[in-house]
Coordinates of N, CA and C in Angstrom, one line a residue:
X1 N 60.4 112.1 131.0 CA 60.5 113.5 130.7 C 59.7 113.8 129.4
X2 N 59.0 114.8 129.4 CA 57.9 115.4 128.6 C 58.3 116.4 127.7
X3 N 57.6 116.5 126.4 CA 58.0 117.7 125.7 C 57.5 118.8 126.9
X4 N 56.8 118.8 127.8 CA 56.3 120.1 128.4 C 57.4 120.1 129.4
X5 N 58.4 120.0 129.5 CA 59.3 120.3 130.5 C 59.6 121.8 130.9
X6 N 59.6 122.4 132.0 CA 60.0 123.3 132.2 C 61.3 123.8 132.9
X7 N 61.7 124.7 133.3 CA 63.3 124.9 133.7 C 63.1 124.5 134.9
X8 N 61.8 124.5 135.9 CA 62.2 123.8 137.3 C 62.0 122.3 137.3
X9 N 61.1 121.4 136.2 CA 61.3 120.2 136.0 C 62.9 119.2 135.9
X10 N 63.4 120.6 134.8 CA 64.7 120.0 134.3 C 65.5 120.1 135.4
X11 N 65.9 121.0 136.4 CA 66.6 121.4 137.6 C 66.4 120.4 138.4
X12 N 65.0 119.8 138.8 CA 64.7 118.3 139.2 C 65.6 117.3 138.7
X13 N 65.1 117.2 137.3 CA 66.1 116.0 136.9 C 67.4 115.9 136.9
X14 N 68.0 117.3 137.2 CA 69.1 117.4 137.3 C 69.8 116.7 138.5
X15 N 69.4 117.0 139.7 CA 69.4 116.2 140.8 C 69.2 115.0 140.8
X16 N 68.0 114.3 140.3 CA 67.6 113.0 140.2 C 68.9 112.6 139.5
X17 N 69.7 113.2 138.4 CA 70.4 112.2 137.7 C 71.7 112.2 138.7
X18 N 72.2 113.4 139.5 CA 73.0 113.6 140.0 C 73.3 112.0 141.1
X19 N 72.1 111.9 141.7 CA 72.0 111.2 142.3 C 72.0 109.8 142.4
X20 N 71.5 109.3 141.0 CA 71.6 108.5 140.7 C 72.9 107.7 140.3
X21 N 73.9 109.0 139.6 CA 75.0 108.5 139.4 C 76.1 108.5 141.0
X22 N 75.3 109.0 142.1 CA 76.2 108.8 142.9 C 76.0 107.4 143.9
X23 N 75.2 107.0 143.3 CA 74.6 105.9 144.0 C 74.8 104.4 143.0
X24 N 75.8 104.7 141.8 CA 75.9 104.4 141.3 C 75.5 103.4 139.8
X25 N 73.7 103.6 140.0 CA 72.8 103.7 138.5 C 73.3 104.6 137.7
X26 N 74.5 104.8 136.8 CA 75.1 104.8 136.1 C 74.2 105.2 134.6
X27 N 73.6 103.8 134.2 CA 72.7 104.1 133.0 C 71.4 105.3 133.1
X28 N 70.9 104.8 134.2 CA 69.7 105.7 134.5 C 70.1 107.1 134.6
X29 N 71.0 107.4 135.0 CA 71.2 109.0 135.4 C 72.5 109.0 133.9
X30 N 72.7 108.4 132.8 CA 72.8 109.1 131.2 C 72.0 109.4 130.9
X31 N 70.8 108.6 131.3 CA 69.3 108.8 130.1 C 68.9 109.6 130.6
X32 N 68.9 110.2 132.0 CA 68.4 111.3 132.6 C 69.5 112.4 131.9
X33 N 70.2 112.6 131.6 CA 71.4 113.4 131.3 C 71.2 113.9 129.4
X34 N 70.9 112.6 129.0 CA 70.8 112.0 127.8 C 69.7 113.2 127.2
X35 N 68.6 113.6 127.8 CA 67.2 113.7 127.6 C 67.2 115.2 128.0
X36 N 67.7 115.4 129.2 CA 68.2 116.6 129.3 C 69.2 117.9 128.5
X37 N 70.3 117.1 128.0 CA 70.6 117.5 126.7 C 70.3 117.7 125.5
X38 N 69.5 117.3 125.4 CA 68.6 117.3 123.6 C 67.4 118.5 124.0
X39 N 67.1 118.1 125.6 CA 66.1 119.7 126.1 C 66.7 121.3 126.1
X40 N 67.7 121.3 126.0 CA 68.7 121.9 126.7 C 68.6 122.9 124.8
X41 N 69.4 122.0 124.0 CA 70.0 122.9 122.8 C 68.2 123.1 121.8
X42 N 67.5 122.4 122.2 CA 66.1 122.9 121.6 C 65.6 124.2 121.7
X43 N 65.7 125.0 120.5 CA 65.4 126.4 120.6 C 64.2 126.5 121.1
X44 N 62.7 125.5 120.6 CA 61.6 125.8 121.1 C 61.3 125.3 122.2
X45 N 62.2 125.4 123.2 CA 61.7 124.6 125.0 C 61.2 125.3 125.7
X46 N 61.0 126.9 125.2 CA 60.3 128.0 125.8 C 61.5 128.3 127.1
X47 N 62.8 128.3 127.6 CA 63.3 128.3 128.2 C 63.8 130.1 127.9
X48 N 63.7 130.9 128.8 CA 64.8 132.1 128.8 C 65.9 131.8 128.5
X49 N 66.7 133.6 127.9 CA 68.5 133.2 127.5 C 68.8 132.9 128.6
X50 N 68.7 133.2 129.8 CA 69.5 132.9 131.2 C 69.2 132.1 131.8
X51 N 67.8 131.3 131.3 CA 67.9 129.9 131.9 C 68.2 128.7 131.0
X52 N 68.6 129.0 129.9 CA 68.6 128.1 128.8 C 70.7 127.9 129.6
X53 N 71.0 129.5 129.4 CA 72.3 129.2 129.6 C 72.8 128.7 131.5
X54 N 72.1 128.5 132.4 CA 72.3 128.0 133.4 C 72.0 126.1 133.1
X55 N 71.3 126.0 132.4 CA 70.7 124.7 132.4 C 72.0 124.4 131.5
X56 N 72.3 125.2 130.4 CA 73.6 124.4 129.7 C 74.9 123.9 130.8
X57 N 75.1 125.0 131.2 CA 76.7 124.9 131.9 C 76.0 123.6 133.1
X58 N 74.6 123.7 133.2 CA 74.9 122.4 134.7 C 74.3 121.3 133.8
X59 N 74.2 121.2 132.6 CA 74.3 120.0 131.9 C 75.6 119.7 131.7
X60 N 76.4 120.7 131.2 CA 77.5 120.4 130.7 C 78.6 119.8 132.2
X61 N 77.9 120.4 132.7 CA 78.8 119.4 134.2 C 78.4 118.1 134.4
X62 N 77.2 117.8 134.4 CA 76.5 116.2 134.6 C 77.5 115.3 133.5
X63 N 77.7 115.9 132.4 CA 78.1 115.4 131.7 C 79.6 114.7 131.3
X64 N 80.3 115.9 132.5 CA 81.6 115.9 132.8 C 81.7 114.8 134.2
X65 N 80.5 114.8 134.8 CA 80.5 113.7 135.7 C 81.0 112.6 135.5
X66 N 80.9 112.1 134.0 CA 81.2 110.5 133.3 C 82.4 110.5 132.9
X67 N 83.2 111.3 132.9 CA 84.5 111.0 132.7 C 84.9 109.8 133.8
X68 N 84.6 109.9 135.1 CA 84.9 108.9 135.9 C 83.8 107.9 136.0
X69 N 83.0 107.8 135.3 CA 82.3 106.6 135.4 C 83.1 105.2 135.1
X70 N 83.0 104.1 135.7 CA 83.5 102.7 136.0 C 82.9 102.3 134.7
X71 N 82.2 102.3 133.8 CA 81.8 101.9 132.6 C 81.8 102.6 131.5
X72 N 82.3 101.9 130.6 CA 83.1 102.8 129.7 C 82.5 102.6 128.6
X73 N 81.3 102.1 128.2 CA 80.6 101.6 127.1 C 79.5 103.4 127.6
X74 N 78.8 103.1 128.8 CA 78.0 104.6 129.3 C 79.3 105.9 129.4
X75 N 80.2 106.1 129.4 CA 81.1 106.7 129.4 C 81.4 107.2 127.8
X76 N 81.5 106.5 127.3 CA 81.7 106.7 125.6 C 80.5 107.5 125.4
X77 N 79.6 107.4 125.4 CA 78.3 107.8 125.1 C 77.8 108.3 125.6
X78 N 77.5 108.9 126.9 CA 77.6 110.3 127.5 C 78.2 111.4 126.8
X79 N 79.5 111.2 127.6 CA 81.1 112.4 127.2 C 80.6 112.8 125.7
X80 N 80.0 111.9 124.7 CA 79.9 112.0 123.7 C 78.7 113.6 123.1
X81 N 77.4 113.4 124.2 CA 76.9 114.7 124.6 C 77.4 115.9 124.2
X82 N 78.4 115.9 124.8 CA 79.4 117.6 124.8 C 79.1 118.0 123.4
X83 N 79.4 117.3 122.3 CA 79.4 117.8 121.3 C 78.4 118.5 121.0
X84 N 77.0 118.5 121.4 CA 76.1 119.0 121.2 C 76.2 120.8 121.5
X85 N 77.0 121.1 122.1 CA 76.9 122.4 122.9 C 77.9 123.5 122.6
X86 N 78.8 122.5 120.7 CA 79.5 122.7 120.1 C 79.3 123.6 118.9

C-alpha cells in the first residue's frame, strides 16, 4: 500500500483483508487492516468527508473482526487500532 492510495484502492484492500482473515491469514489481513487505519485518520489522503467517513466505519468493522480471532497476540494488536478513531 502506497502513499498514493485512493478510496477505490483502499475499498480493494478492504476485501483483500476481509478475505484473508476468512481464510484464516490472520497476520496478513492486520497489516492489511493495520495500514489501512493509519490511511483512514490521515487528513492529507485527499479522501472526501463522505468517503473518509465510509472508509472509517468499514475500517472500524475489519477491526471488530478480531475480536474473534484464534490469536491473541494479533488480536491484542489489532482491537488495539480502535483507539485511533478516538
Amino acid at each position: 500500500m502506497g502513499t498514493n492510495m485512493t478510496y477505490k484502492d483502499a475499498k480493494d484492500f478492504l476485501y483483500i483483508a476481509e478475505n484473508a482473515y476468512n481464510i484464516g491469514a490472520f497476520a496478513e489481513s492486520a497489516e492489511i487492516v493495520r495500514n489501512l487505519a493509519f490511511f483512514v485518520i490521515d487528513k492529507g489522503n485527499g479522501l472526501s468527508a463522505e468517503e473518509r467517513q465510509t472508509l472509517t466505519e468499514e475500517v472500524k468493522r475489519a477491526i471488530g473482526r478480531f475480536t474473534n480471532c484464534p490469536d491473541e497476540a494479533i488480536w491484542e494488536d489489532t482491537c488495539g487500532l480502535i483507539d485511533l478513531f478516538r
